[in-house]
Coordinates of C-alpha atoms in Angstrom, one line a residue:
Chain A
M1 CA 5.0 -43.8 26.7
S2 CA 3.8 -40.4 27.2
D3 CA 5.3 -37.1 25.5
Y4 CA 9.4 -36.3 26.1
Y5 CA 11.8 -33.1 25.7
I6 CA 15.2 -34.5 24.2
V7 CA 18.7 -32.7 26.0
S8 CA 21.9 -32.3 25.7
D9 CA 24.6 -30.5 27.1
V10 CA 28.4 -30.5 24.8
G11 CA 31.3 -29.9 26.7
G12 CA 34.4 -30.3 25.4
T13 CA 35.1 -33.9 26.7
R14 CA 32.0 -35.0 26.8
M15 CA 28.9 -35.0 25.8
R16 CA 25.1 -35.8 27.5
V17 CA 21.6 -36.4 26.0
A18 CA 19.3 -37.5 28.2
V19 CA 14.8 -37.4 27.9
F20 CA 12.4 -36.1 30.2
E21 CA 9.0 -37.4 29.9
V22 CA 6.4 -33.9 29.9
G23 CA 6.2 -33.3 33.2
S24 CA 9.1 -35.5 34.9
I25 CA 11.5 -33.0 37.1
A26 CA 14.2 -36.7 36.5
P27 CA 15.4 -38.0 33.2
S28 CA 14.0 -40.8 31.9
R29 CA 16.4 -41.9 29.4
H30 CA 20.6 -40.8 29.8
E31 CA 23.6 -41.4 27.5
V32 CA 27.2 -39.7 27.9
I33 CA 30.0 -40.4 25.3
S34 CA 33.0 -38.7 24.6
T35 CA 32.9 -35.7 22.5
H36 CA 35.6 -36.1 19.9
S37 CA 36.1 -40.1 18.1
P38 CA 38.6 -40.2 15.7
G39 CA 36.3 -40.7 12.0
Q40 CA 33.3 -39.2 13.8
T41 CA 32.3 -34.8 13.7
P42 CA 31.2 -33.4 17.1
L43 CA 27.8 -32.8 15.5
K44 CA 27.0 -36.9 14.2
R45 CA 28.6 -37.8 17.2
L46 CA 25.0 -35.9 18.8
L47 CA 22.5 -36.8 15.7
E48 CA 23.8 -40.4 16.3
L49 CA 23.6 -40.6 20.2
I50 CA 20.1 -38.2 19.8
I51 CA 18.6 -41.2 16.9
K52 CA 19.6 -43.5 19.8
I53 CA 18.2 -42.2 22.9
Q54 CA 14.7 -41.3 21.5
P55 CA 12.2 -43.4 22.1
T56 CA 9.5 -44.9 20.2
G57 CA 6.5 -44.3 21.4
G58 CA 4.7 -40.5 22.3
K59 CA 5.6 -37.5 20.7
L60 CA 8.8 -35.0 21.3
R61 CA 8.2 -31.7 22.1
A62 CA 11.4 -29.7 21.9
I63 CA 14.9 -30.5 21.3
A64 CA 17.9 -28.4 23.4
V65 CA 20.9 -28.0 23.7
A66 CA 23.4 -26.4 26.0
A67 CA 27.3 -25.6 24.2
P68 CA 30.0 -24.5 25.6
A69 CA 29.8 -21.5 23.0
V70 CA 29.2 -17.6 21.3
L71 CA 25.7 -18.1 19.4
D72 CA 22.4 -16.9 18.9
P73 CA 20.2 -18.0 21.5
R74 CA 17.1 -16.0 19.0
T75 CA 18.5 -18.5 16.0
G76 CA 20.0 -21.3 17.4
F77 CA 22.8 -20.1 15.0
I78 CA 26.8 -21.2 17.1
Y79 CA 29.2 -18.6 16.1
D80 CA 32.4 -20.2 17.7
A81 CA 32.3 -23.5 20.3
T82 CA 36.2 -23.3 20.6
N83 CA 36.4 -26.5 22.5
V84 CA 34.4 -28.3 19.8
Q85 CA 35.8 -29.3 16.9
G86 CA 34.0 -27.9 14.1
W87 CA 31.6 -26.3 15.9
V88 CA 32.2 -23.0 14.0
N89 CA 29.5 -21.3 11.9
I90 CA 26.8 -23.9 12.5
P91 CA 22.8 -23.7 12.8
L92 CA 22.6 -25.9 15.5
A93 CA 19.0 -25.4 15.9
D94 CA 18.1 -26.0 12.1
I95 CA 19.8 -29.2 11.4
L96 CA 18.1 -30.4 15.0
T97 CA 14.6 -28.8 13.3
S98 CA 14.7 -30.3 10.3
E99 CA 16.6 -34.0 11.0
F100 CA 14.2 -34.7 14.1
N101 CA 11.0 -32.6 12.7
A102 CA 10.8 -30.1 16.2
P103 CA 11.0 -27.1 17.8
A104 CA 15.0 -27.0 18.9
L105 CA 17.2 -24.4 20.8
V106 CA 20.4 -23.6 22.2
G107 CA 22.3 -21.7 24.6
N108 CA 25.4 -21.0 26.2
D109 CA 26.1 -23.4 29.0
A110 CA 26.3 -21.2 31.5
N111 CA 23.1 -19.2 30.9
L112 CA 22.1 -22.8 30.9
A113 CA 23.8 -23.7 33.8
A114 CA 22.3 -20.3 35.5
L115 CA 18.2 -21.3 34.0
G116 CA 18.5 -25.0 35.2
E117 CA 20.7 -23.7 39.4
W118 CA 17.6 -21.0 39.1
R119 CA 14.8 -24.1 38.4
F120 CA 16.0 -26.9 39.8
G121 CA 19.2 -26.4 42.1
A122 CA 20.6 -23.5 44.7
G123 CA 17.9 -21.0 42.7
K124 CA 14.6 -22.5 43.7
G125 CA 12.1 -20.0 45.2
H126 CA 14.4 -16.7 44.5
H127 CA 13.4 -14.1 41.3
D128 CA 17.0 -12.5 41.1
L129 CA 20.1 -15.0 40.3
I130 CA 23.4 -14.6 39.5
Y131 CA 25.2 -18.0 38.1
L132 CA 29.1 -18.3 38.0
T133 CA 32.0 -20.9 37.3
V134 CA 35.4 -20.5 37.9
S135 CA 37.0 -22.9 36.0
T136 CA 39.2 -23.3 32.9
G137 CA 37.6 -20.2 31.9
I138 CA 34.7 -18.4 33.7
G139 CA 31.3 -17.6 32.5
G140 CA 28.2 -16.4 34.0
G141 CA 24.5 -16.7 33.8
V142 CA 22.1 -14.4 35.2
I143 CA 18.7 -14.5 36.2
M144 CA 16.3 -11.1 36.9
D145 CA 12.8 -10.2 37.3
D146 CA 12.4 -14.4 36.2
R147 CA 13.7 -14.2 32.7
L148 CA 17.7 -14.9 31.8
L149 CA 19.3 -12.0 30.1
L150 CA 20.4 -12.5 27.2
G151 CA 21.1 -8.9 26.3
S152 CA 21.0 -7.4 21.9
R153 CA 22.7 -10.3 20.9
G154 CA 22.2 -13.0 23.3
L155 CA 26.0 -12.4 24.7
A156 CA 25.3 -10.5 27.9
T157 CA 26.7 -11.9 30.9
E158 CA 30.1 -13.4 29.4
L159 CA 31.0 -12.9 33.0
G160 CA 35.1 -13.7 33.0
H161 CA 35.6 -10.8 31.1
I162 CA 35.6 -7.6 33.3
T163 CA 39.0 -6.1 33.9
V164 CA 40.1 -6.5 37.1
E165 CA 44.0 -5.9 36.7
H166 CA 44.0 -3.1 33.4
E167 CA 47.5 -4.4 33.2
G168 CA 47.4 -7.7 33.8
P169 CA 48.1 -10.4 31.8
V170 CA 46.2 -11.0 28.7
C171 CA 42.9 -13.3 28.3
G172 CA 42.0 -16.1 27.1
C173 CA 39.6 -13.4 24.8
G174 CA 42.7 -11.9 24.1
Q175 CA 42.1 -9.0 26.1
R176 CA 44.7 -8.0 29.2
G177 CA 43.0 -8.1 32.9
H178 CA 40.4 -9.9 32.6
L179 CA 38.3 -11.6 35.9
E180 CA 39.6 -14.7 33.6
A181 CA 42.9 -14.2 33.4
V182 CA 43.5 -13.8 36.9
A183 CA 41.2 -15.8 38.7
S184 CA 40.6 -19.3 36.9
G185 CA 42.4 -22.7 36.9
P186 CA 44.9 -21.9 34.1
A187 CA 44.9 -18.5 35.8
M188 CA 46.1 -19.2 39.3
V189 CA 48.0 -22.3 38.2
N190 CA 50.5 -20.0 36.0
W191 CA 50.4 -18.0 39.3
V192 CA 51.6 -20.6 41.1
L193 CA 54.5 -21.5 38.5
E194 CA 55.7 -17.6 38.3
Q195 CA 56.3 -17.6 41.9
R196 CA 58.1 -20.9 41.8
R197 CA 60.2 -19.4 38.8
N198 CA 61.3 -16.3 40.9
G199 CA 62.1 -18.6 43.7
V200 CA 59.4 -18.9 45.9
D201 CA 59.4 -22.7 48.2
S202 CA 56.8 -24.9 47.7
I203 CA 55.8 -28.7 47.3
L204 CA 54.8 -29.0 44.0
P205 CA 56.7 -29.0 41.6
L206 CA 57.4 -27.5 37.7
Q207 CA 57.0 -30.0 36.3
P208 CA 54.7 -31.9 35.3
V209 CA 52.8 -29.5 35.7
P210 CA 50.4 -28.9 39.0
T211 CA 46.6 -28.5 38.0
A212 CA 43.9 -26.3 40.1
R213 CA 43.8 -29.1 41.9
D214 CA 47.2 -30.5 43.2
I215 CA 46.6 -26.3 44.6
S216 CA 43.7 -27.5 46.4
W217 CA 45.8 -30.6 48.1
A218 CA 49.1 -28.6 48.7
A219 CA 47.3 -25.8 49.9
G220 CA 45.5 -28.5 52.1
Q221 CA 49.3 -30.1 53.1
G222 CA 49.8 -26.1 54.3
D223 CA 51.9 -25.2 51.7
S224 CA 51.9 -21.8 52.2
L225 CA 52.5 -20.9 48.0
S226 CA 49.0 -23.0 47.4
R227 CA 47.8 -21.0 50.2
E228 CA 48.4 -17.6 48.7
A229 CA 47.0 -19.0 45.4
L230 CA 44.2 -19.6 46.5
V231 CA 43.6 -16.6 49.1
R232 CA 44.6 -14.4 46.3
T233 CA 41.9 -16.2 44.0
G234 CA 39.3 -16.2 46.4
R235 CA 40.2 -12.2 46.7
Y236 CA 39.7 -11.5 42.9
V237 CA 36.4 -13.7 42.9
G238 CA 34.7 -12.0 45.0
R239 CA 35.6 -8.6 44.6
A240 CA 34.1 -9.0 41.2
V241 CA 31.0 -10.9 43.8
A242 CA 31.0 -7.4 45.3
D243 CA 30.8 -5.7 41.4
F244 CA 28.4 -7.7 40.5
L245 CA 26.1 -7.4 43.3
H246 CA 26.3 -3.5 43.0
I247 CA 25.0 -3.7 39.6
F248 CA 21.9 -6.8 39.3
N249 CA 21.4 -7.0 43.2
P250 CA 20.4 -10.1 42.9
S251 CA 18.8 -12.6 46.1
I252 CA 21.6 -15.2 45.5
V253 CA 25.1 -15.0 43.7
I254 CA 25.4 -18.8 43.1
I255 CA 29.6 -20.4 42.1
G256 CA 30.0 -23.7 40.6
G257 CA 33.1 -24.2 38.2
G258 CA 36.1 -26.7 39.8
V259 CA 37.6 -23.7 41.2
S260 CA 34.7 -23.5 43.6
F261 CA 35.4 -26.5 44.9
S262 CA 39.0 -25.7 46.3
G263 CA 38.3 -26.2 49.4
P264 CA 37.7 -23.6 52.7
L265 CA 40.1 -20.6 52.3
F266 CA 39.6 -20.4 48.5
W267 CA 35.6 -20.0 49.5
D268 CA 35.8 -18.1 53.1
T269 CA 38.3 -15.9 51.7
L270 CA 35.8 -14.8 48.6
L271 CA 32.7 -14.7 50.8
Q272 CA 35.0 -12.6 53.6
T273 CA 35.9 -9.9 50.3
A274 CA 32.4 -9.9 49.1
R275 CA 30.5 -9.0 52.0
S276 CA 33.2 -6.7 52.9
S277 CA 33.4 -4.8 49.6
V278 CA 29.8 -3.8 49.0
M279 CA 29.0 -0.2 49.1
T280 CA 25.9 -0.7 51.7
P281 CA 25.2 -3.5 53.8
A282 CA 21.0 -4.0 51.9
Y283 CA 23.5 -5.2 48.9
L284 CA 24.5 -8.3 52.0
D285 CA 20.3 -7.8 53.3
G286 CA 19.0 -11.3 52.6
L287 CA 21.4 -12.5 49.9
V288 CA 22.7 -16.3 49.5
I289 CA 25.9 -16.9 48.2
T290 CA 26.2 -20.4 47.8
H291 CA 27.9 -23.0 45.8
A292 CA 26.3 -24.9 42.8
A293 CA 24.1 -27.9 43.0
L294 CA 24.0 -29.5 40.1
G295 CA 27.1 -30.7 40.3
D296 CA 27.5 -32.0 36.3
D297 CA 24.2 -32.5 35.6
V298 CA 23.7 -28.7 35.6
G299 CA 23.9 -27.7 32.2
L300 CA 21.5 -30.9 31.4
M301 CA 18.5 -29.4 33.6
G302 CA 19.0 -26.0 32.2
A303 CA 18.4 -27.2 28.9
Y304 CA 15.2 -29.0 30.2
T305 CA 14.5 -25.8 31.5
L306 CA 14.6 -24.2 28.6
A307 CA 12.8 -26.4 26.7
S308 CA 10.0 -26.3 28.9
M309 CA 10.0 -22.9 29.7
T310 CA 9.8 -22.4 26.2
Y311 CA 7.6 -24.8 24.9
P312 CA 5.5 -26.2 28.2
V313 CA 2.4 -28.5 27.7
E314 CA -0.2 -26.0 27.0
L315 CA 1.2 -23.7 24.3
T316 CA 2.2 -26.5 22.4
E317 CA -1.1 -28.7 22.9
K318 CA -3.1 -25.2 21.8
R319 CA -0.5 -25.3 18.9
L320 CA -0.9 -28.3 17.5
D321 CA -4.5 -27.7 18.3
G322 CA -4.4 -23.8 16.6
Chain B
M1 CA -8.7 19.8 31.7
S2 CA -7.4 16.8 30.6
D3 CA -6.5 14.0 32.9
Y4 CA -2.9 14.3 34.0
Y5 CA -0.2 13.0 35.5
I6 CA 2.2 15.1 38.1
V7 CA 5.9 14.4 37.8
S8 CA 8.7 16.3 40.0
D9 CA 13.4 15.3 39.4
V10 CA 14.1 16.2 42.6
G11 CA 18.3 17.6 42.8
G12 CA 20.4 18.5 45.3
T13 CA 20.2 21.3 43.7
R14 CA 16.7 22.4 42.3
M15 CA 13.7 20.5 42.3
R16 CA 11.1 20.4 38.8
V17 CA 7.6 19.7 38.9
A18 CA 5.8 19.3 35.6
V19 CA 2.3 18.8 34.5
F20 CA 1.7 16.1 31.6
E21 CA -1.5 15.8 30.3
V22 CA -2.4 11.9 29.4
G23 CA -0.9 10.8 26.1
S24 CA 0.8 14.3 25.6
I25 CA 5.0 14.6 24.9
A26 CA 5.6 18.1 26.5
P27 CA 4.5 19.2 29.6
S28 CA 2.1 21.3 30.0
R29 CA 3.2 23.3 33.2
H30 CA 7.1 23.2 34.5
E31 CA 8.2 24.9 37.3
V32 CA 11.8 24.8 39.3
I33 CA 12.7 26.1 43.0
S34 CA 15.9 25.3 44.2
T35 CA 15.3 22.7 46.8
H36 CA 16.9 24.0 49.8
S37 CA 15.2 27.4 50.9
P38 CA 16.3 28.1 55.3
G39 CA 13.2 27.2 57.4
Q40 CA 11.5 24.9 54.8
T41 CA 12.3 21.5 54.7
P42 CA 12.2 20.1 50.6
L43 CA 10.1 18.1 51.4
K44 CA 7.3 20.8 52.1
R45 CA 8.9 23.0 49.3
L46 CA 7.9 19.8 47.0
L47 CA 5.0 19.8 48.1
E48 CA 4.0 23.1 47.8
L49 CA 5.1 23.0 44.4
I50 CA 2.8 20.5 43.2
I51 CA 0.1 22.1 44.8
K52 CA 0.7 24.8 43.1
I53 CA 1.6 23.4 39.7
Q54 CA -1.4 21.1 39.8
P55 CA -4.2 21.8 37.9
T56 CA -7.8 22.8 38.7
G57 CA -9.7 20.7 36.1
G58 CA -9.5 17.0 35.4
K59 CA -8.2 13.7 37.2
L60 CA -4.3 13.2 38.8
R61 CA -3.3 9.7 37.7
A62 CA -0.3 9.6 39.3
I63 CA 2.9 10.5 40.8
A64 CA 6.5 9.7 40.5
V65 CA 9.5 11.7 41.5
A66 CA 12.8 11.1 40.6
A67 CA 15.3 11.4 43.5
P68 CA 19.0 11.4 43.5
A69 CA 18.6 8.7 46.3
V70 CA 19.5 4.8 47.5
L71 CA 15.6 3.8 47.6
D72 CA 12.9 1.1 47.6
P73 CA 11.7 1.7 43.9
R74 CA 8.4 -1.4 44.5
T75 CA 7.2 0.8 48.0
G76 CA 9.1 4.5 46.9
F77 CA 10.9 4.0 50.3
I78 CA 13.9 7.0 50.1
Y79 CA 16.5 5.2 52.3
D80 CA 18.5 8.1 52.0
A81 CA 19.0 10.8 49.7
T82 CA 23.2 12.0 51.1
N83 CA 22.7 15.5 48.9
V84 CA 19.0 16.3 50.3
Q85 CA 18.5 17.2 53.6
G86 CA 16.5 15.2 55.7
W87 CA 15.8 12.7 53.2
V88 CA 17.0 9.9 55.2
N89 CA 14.5 6.8 56.0
I90 CA 11.1 8.9 54.8
P91 CA 8.3 7.0 52.6
L92 CA 8.0 9.3 50.4
A93 CA 5.5 7.0 48.3
D94 CA 3.1 7.2 51.2
I95 CA 3.7 10.9 51.8
L96 CA 2.8 11.9 47.6
T97 CA -0.3 9.6 48.1
S98 CA -2.2 10.5 51.6
E99 CA -1.6 14.3 50.6
F100 CA -2.4 14.1 46.8
N101 CA -5.2 10.6 46.2
A102 CA -2.8 9.4 43.8
P103 CA -0.8 6.8 42.9
A104 CA 3.0 7.5 43.9
L105 CA 6.5 6.5 42.8
V106 CA 9.1 7.5 43.2
G107 CA 13.0 6.0 41.1
N108 CA 16.5 6.9 41.4
D109 CA 17.5 9.4 39.0
A110 CA 19.9 7.8 37.3
N111 CA 17.3 4.6 36.4
L112 CA 14.9 7.3 35.9
A113 CA 17.4 8.8 33.3
A114 CA 17.6 5.6 31.8
L115 CA 13.6 5.4 31.1
G116 CA 13.6 9.1 29.7
E117 CA 16.3 8.8 27.1
W118 CA 14.6 5.3 26.1
R119 CA 10.9 6.4 25.6
F120 CA 12.0 10.5 24.5
G121 CA 15.5 10.8 24.2
A122 CA 18.5 8.7 22.0
G123 CA 17.5 5.5 22.9
K124 CA 13.9 5.3 21.5
G125 CA 13.5 2.2 19.4
H126 CA 16.2 0.2 20.9
H127 CA 15.3 -3.1 23.6
D128 CA 19.0 -3.9 25.2
L129 CA 19.8 -0.2 26.4
I130 CA 23.1 1.7 28.9
Y131 CA 22.3 4.7 30.4
L132 CA 26.1 6.4 32.5
T133 CA 26.0 9.6 33.8
V134 CA 29.5 10.6 34.9
S135 CA 28.8 13.8 36.6
T136 CA 29.6 14.6 40.1
G137 CA 29.3 10.9 41.1
I138 CA 28.7 8.3 38.5
G139 CA 25.6 6.5 38.0
G140 CA 23.7 4.1 35.6
G141 CA 20.5 3.0 34.6
V142 CA 19.9 -0.2 32.4
I143 CA 16.7 -1.3 29.7
M144 CA 17.1 -5.3 28.9
D145 CA 14.0 -6.6 26.9
D146 CA 12.3 -3.2 27.5
R147 CA 12.2 -3.6 31.0
L148 CA 14.1 -1.6 33.7
L149 CA 16.5 -3.4 36.4
L150 CA 16.0 -3.4 39.1
G151 CA 17.3 -6.2 41.4
S152 CA 16.0 -8.2 44.2
R153 CA 15.7 -4.5 46.2
G154 CA 15.8 -2.6 43.7
L155 CA 19.5 -1.6 44.0
A156 CA 21.1 -2.4 40.9
T157 CA 22.6 -0.9 38.1
E158 CA 25.6 0.9 40.7
L159 CA 27.5 0.8 37.8
G160 CA 29.7 3.8 39.2
H161 CA 30.6 1.2 41.5
I162 CA 33.4 -1.7 40.5
T163 CA 36.3 -1.9 40.8
V164 CA 38.8 -0.6 37.9
E165 CA 42.2 0.2 40.1
H166 CA 41.5 -1.9 43.9
E167 CA 44.3 0.1 44.9
G168 CA 42.8 3.3 44.3
P169 CA 41.9 6.0 45.1
V170 CA 38.3 5.8 48.4
C171 CA 35.2 6.3 46.5
G172 CA 32.9 8.1 48.3
C173 CA 31.3 5.1 48.8
G174 CA 33.9 4.4 51.2
Q175 CA 35.5 1.6 49.1
R176 CA 38.4 1.3 47.7
G177 CA 39.1 2.4 43.5
H178 CA 36.0 2.0 41.8
L179 CA 35.3 3.8 38.3
E180 CA 33.5 7.1 40.1
A181 CA 36.5 8.1 42.2
V182 CA 39.2 7.9 39.2
A183 CA 36.4 8.6 36.9
S184 CA 34.0 10.9 37.9
G185 CA 34.1 15.1 38.1
P186 CA 36.0 15.8 41.3
A187 CA 38.1 13.0 40.6
M188 CA 40.0 14.4 38.0
V189 CA 40.3 17.4 39.0
N190 CA 42.1 15.4 42.8
W191 CA 44.4 14.0 40.2
V192 CA 45.2 17.3 38.7
L193 CA 45.9 18.7 41.4
E194 CA 47.8 15.3 42.8
Q195 CA 49.5 16.3 39.3
R196 CA 50.3 19.5 40.3
R197 CA 51.2 19.1 43.8
N198 CA 54.2 16.7 42.4
G199 CA 55.5 19.8 40.7
V200 CA 53.7 19.4 37.0
D201 CA 52.9 22.6 35.3
S202 CA 49.8 24.0 34.1
I203 CA 48.3 27.0 33.8
L204 CA 45.3 25.9 36.2
P205 CA 46.1 27.2 39.4
L206 CA 46.3 25.2 42.5
Q207 CA 43.8 27.6 43.6
P208 CA 40.8 28.0 43.7
V209 CA 40.6 24.7 42.8
P210 CA 39.3 24.0 39.5
T211 CA 36.6 22.0 38.4
A212 CA 36.0 19.3 35.4
R213 CA 34.6 22.3 33.2
D214 CA 38.0 24.3 33.9
I215 CA 40.1 21.3 33.0
S216 CA 38.0 21.4 29.9
W217 CA 38.5 25.0 28.8
A218 CA 42.7 24.4 29.4
A219 CA 42.7 21.3 27.2
G220 CA 40.8 23.1 25.0
Q221 CA 44.2 26.2 25.2
G222 CA 46.6 23.2 25.3
D223 CA 47.0 22.9 28.2
S224 CA 49.0 19.1 28.5
L225 CA 47.9 18.5 32.2
S226 CA 44.2 18.6 31.3
R227 CA 44.8 17.4 28.2
E228 CA 46.2 14.2 30.4
A229 CA 43.5 14.2 32.8
L230 CA 41.0 14.3 30.0
V231 CA 42.5 11.0 28.3
R232 CA 42.4 9.1 31.2
T233 CA 39.2 9.8 32.5
G234 CA 38.4 8.7 29.0
R235 CA 40.0 5.9 28.7
Y236 CA 38.6 4.7 32.4
V237 CA 35.3 5.0 30.9
G238 CA 35.7 3.9 27.6
R239 CA 37.4 0.4 29.7
A240 CA 34.2 0.4 32.1
V241 CA 31.7 0.4 29.0
A242 CA 33.6 -2.2 27.8
D243 CA 32.6 -4.5 30.5
F244 CA 29.5 -3.2 31.0
L245 CA 29.0 -4.1 26.1
H246 CA 30.3 -8.2 28.1
I247 CA 27.8 -7.9 30.9
F248 CA 24.7 -6.8 29.8
N249 CA 25.0 -6.6 25.3
P250 CA 23.1 -3.5 24.6
S251 CA 22.3 -1.3 21.3
I252 CA 22.8 2.0 22.6
V253 CA 25.6 2.7 25.3
I254 CA 23.8 6.5 26.8
I255 CA 26.2 9.0 28.3
G256 CA 25.4 11.8 30.1
G257 CA 26.4 14.1 33.1
G258 CA 28.5 17.1 33.3
V259 CA 31.6 15.0 32.3
S260 CA 30.4 13.5 28.7
F261 CA 30.5 17.3 27.2
S262 CA 34.7 17.3 28.2
G263 CA 35.0 18.0 24.7
P264 CA 36.5 15.4 21.2
L265 CA 39.6 14.5 23.9
F266 CA 37.7 12.5 26.2
W267 CA 34.9 11.8 23.9
D268 CA 36.9 10.3 21.4
T269 CA 39.5 8.6 24.1
L270 CA 36.1 6.4 25.6
L271 CA 34.9 5.1 21.6
Q272 CA 38.7 4.0 20.7
T273 CA 38.9 2.9 24.1
A274 CA 35.2 1.0 24.3
R275 CA 35.8 -0.4 21.1
S276 CA 39.2 -2.1 21.2
S277 CA 38.5 -3.4 24.8
V278 CA 35.6 -6.0 23.6
M279 CA 36.2 -9.5 23.5
T280 CA 35.0 -10.6 20.3
P281 CA 34.1 -7.8 16.9
A282 CA 30.1 -8.9 17.9
Y283 CA 29.4 -7.0 20.6
L284 CA 30.5 -3.5 18.5
D285 CA 27.8 -5.1 16.1
G286 CA 25.3 -2.9 15.5
L287 CA 26.3 -1.0 18.5
V288 CA 25.8 3.0 19.0
I289 CA 27.7 4.4 22.1
T290 CA 25.7 8.3 21.9
H291 CA 26.0 11.4 24.3
A292 CA 22.0 11.5 26.0
A293 CA 19.9 13.9 24.5
L294 CA 17.3 15.0 26.8
G295 CA 19.8 16.6 29.1
D296 CA 18.5 19.0 32.3
D297 CA 14.9 17.5 31.3
V298 CA 15.7 13.7 31.8
G299 CA 14.5 12.9 35.2
L300 CA 11.0 14.6 34.6
M301 CA 11.2 12.8 31.4
G302 CA 12.1 9.3 33.3
A303 CA 9.2 9.6 35.9
Y304 CA 7.0 10.6 33.4
T305 CA 7.8 7.6 31.6
L306 CA 7.6 5.6 34.8
A307 CA 4.1 7.5 36.1
S308 CA 2.7 6.9 32.5
M309 CA 4.1 3.2 32.0
T310 CA 2.9 2.4 35.2
Y311 CA -0.6 3.8 35.5
P312 CA -1.7 3.7 32.1
V313 CA -4.9 5.5 30.4
E314 CA -6.2 2.2 29.4
L315 CA -5.5 0.3 33.2
T316 CA -6.5 3.3 35.4
E317 CA -9.8 3.1 33.8
K318 CA -10.4 -0.1 34.2
R319 CA -9.1 0.1 37.8
L320 CA -12.3 3.2 37.9
D321 CA -14.4 0.5 35.8
G322 CA -13.8 -2.1 38.0

């Protein structure tokens, strides 16, 4: 048995754990369980799943966890993971290190998704990359000059939290008019419901409350309110992408998350808006705007990238020899 | 005579050239002339000023120029410097190298201002810094983890060109509703003129057209329209600063440019708005928001930082020995 890394992607619904042998590009073992279960905390479930999956031979080089959280990536301390019960002010990296006697790293899920797409996905070969996920929330990760942007406390690239309508709806974060408040899945649903209540006709019912996926389906059926909702969302995201081009000047923008698969009406509007909103065409020179490639594996692949770059084989061996 | 660097800051009105001896923190020589003069191109004026100022002894280690331009910092090629006559598609670094037989670097003025403030000014000791200049235009430079953000083509951190009112006034770049279009000096003047034309009372005349400085003066006299203009501008910049905190999570935001000296009404509004607009107080933890410290010297000090960091003494000597 080779030496190996253990990586995990913890979401609000499911947690995944995988083993990657040193130098491999696919996991040798992989488990998925629900994050929450009566009578057992998510932390306990994570620790037990790692114990269950850990190989008996070889040496554990490092553990890395992607978490949907505000956290300090330099210490692996989680301040708050809204959707994971009990993950408030917990020193997750320290806990993992003391349990498994190996270095441990914790990263924000959108940041690690950016790393994963850069190393293994749509962003391979690019040095300056933006990853934007449009889903229940809007998150982001940015790589500039082959390095993940973290900021002074590791809180950088909250790309969903830029103001796009300063009198707009209240965002999940409490501020008003953020991109997430007008262009996330729930924001799109809220807008549709509001139009319906104002008497706009649609094949979508008011009850049960439709999902972003329902809107995408109804748009495919020709429902004009749903079509308008997708165009409107594509325009918001497209304008934000143009702003991000001016801010980061990447060579690739990768868009993931459920809403990114809402179909051509959303996607084409996004592309057209982004391209027509740049201040000079130089920003489009060689630019790729594309879908995320890694799907549900993006968090695991990002965590593996983090672990294997932070504790590469050579470095680990030097440390052991020294 | 020691070895030395020659640095220049070329603006739309004046150009400065200075000589910094290796290891010094102040120029040993310094000249300022107008950028434009009948019968002589700005390029010719720059080359002649460098010849005039160049010491006879010692060795020229490198030349660096700050330019108000869209340019490629990796090659020193200027695509377009709107306010400098004839600076369209010129290989400035190559021209300087062939004239003076030394390595030459060219950087965007706002980017180099960020470098200057980081190395010698208000940002000393910080690793993650935003510099924002609010003046005729709005420009920016960002340092993350002690490195200037450039982007794939060197066009990053155009911080004035983010959309803050998508139905707002047309920006100098041709797009609509950018920060620069609502919060630069001319944008503030335009707003005041529009209010005056709509019958709002003010001690400011419609003719001659007031300047941003006139508005600041009138606000000090208690003119309510001028006071409102400053508050409005401070609010726009403050909201943008909060967005930039979410994007970059710096430990310091440095604000320069003429409008930044419009007095406490502008400044206090900016600070209050920025602080009250962050998504979590963690972004304010240890954060400094302050005025630029280097004044008119910022471009020169930034160019000197670029030259001396790119061609440090040790490196230059190694190159010569090797």
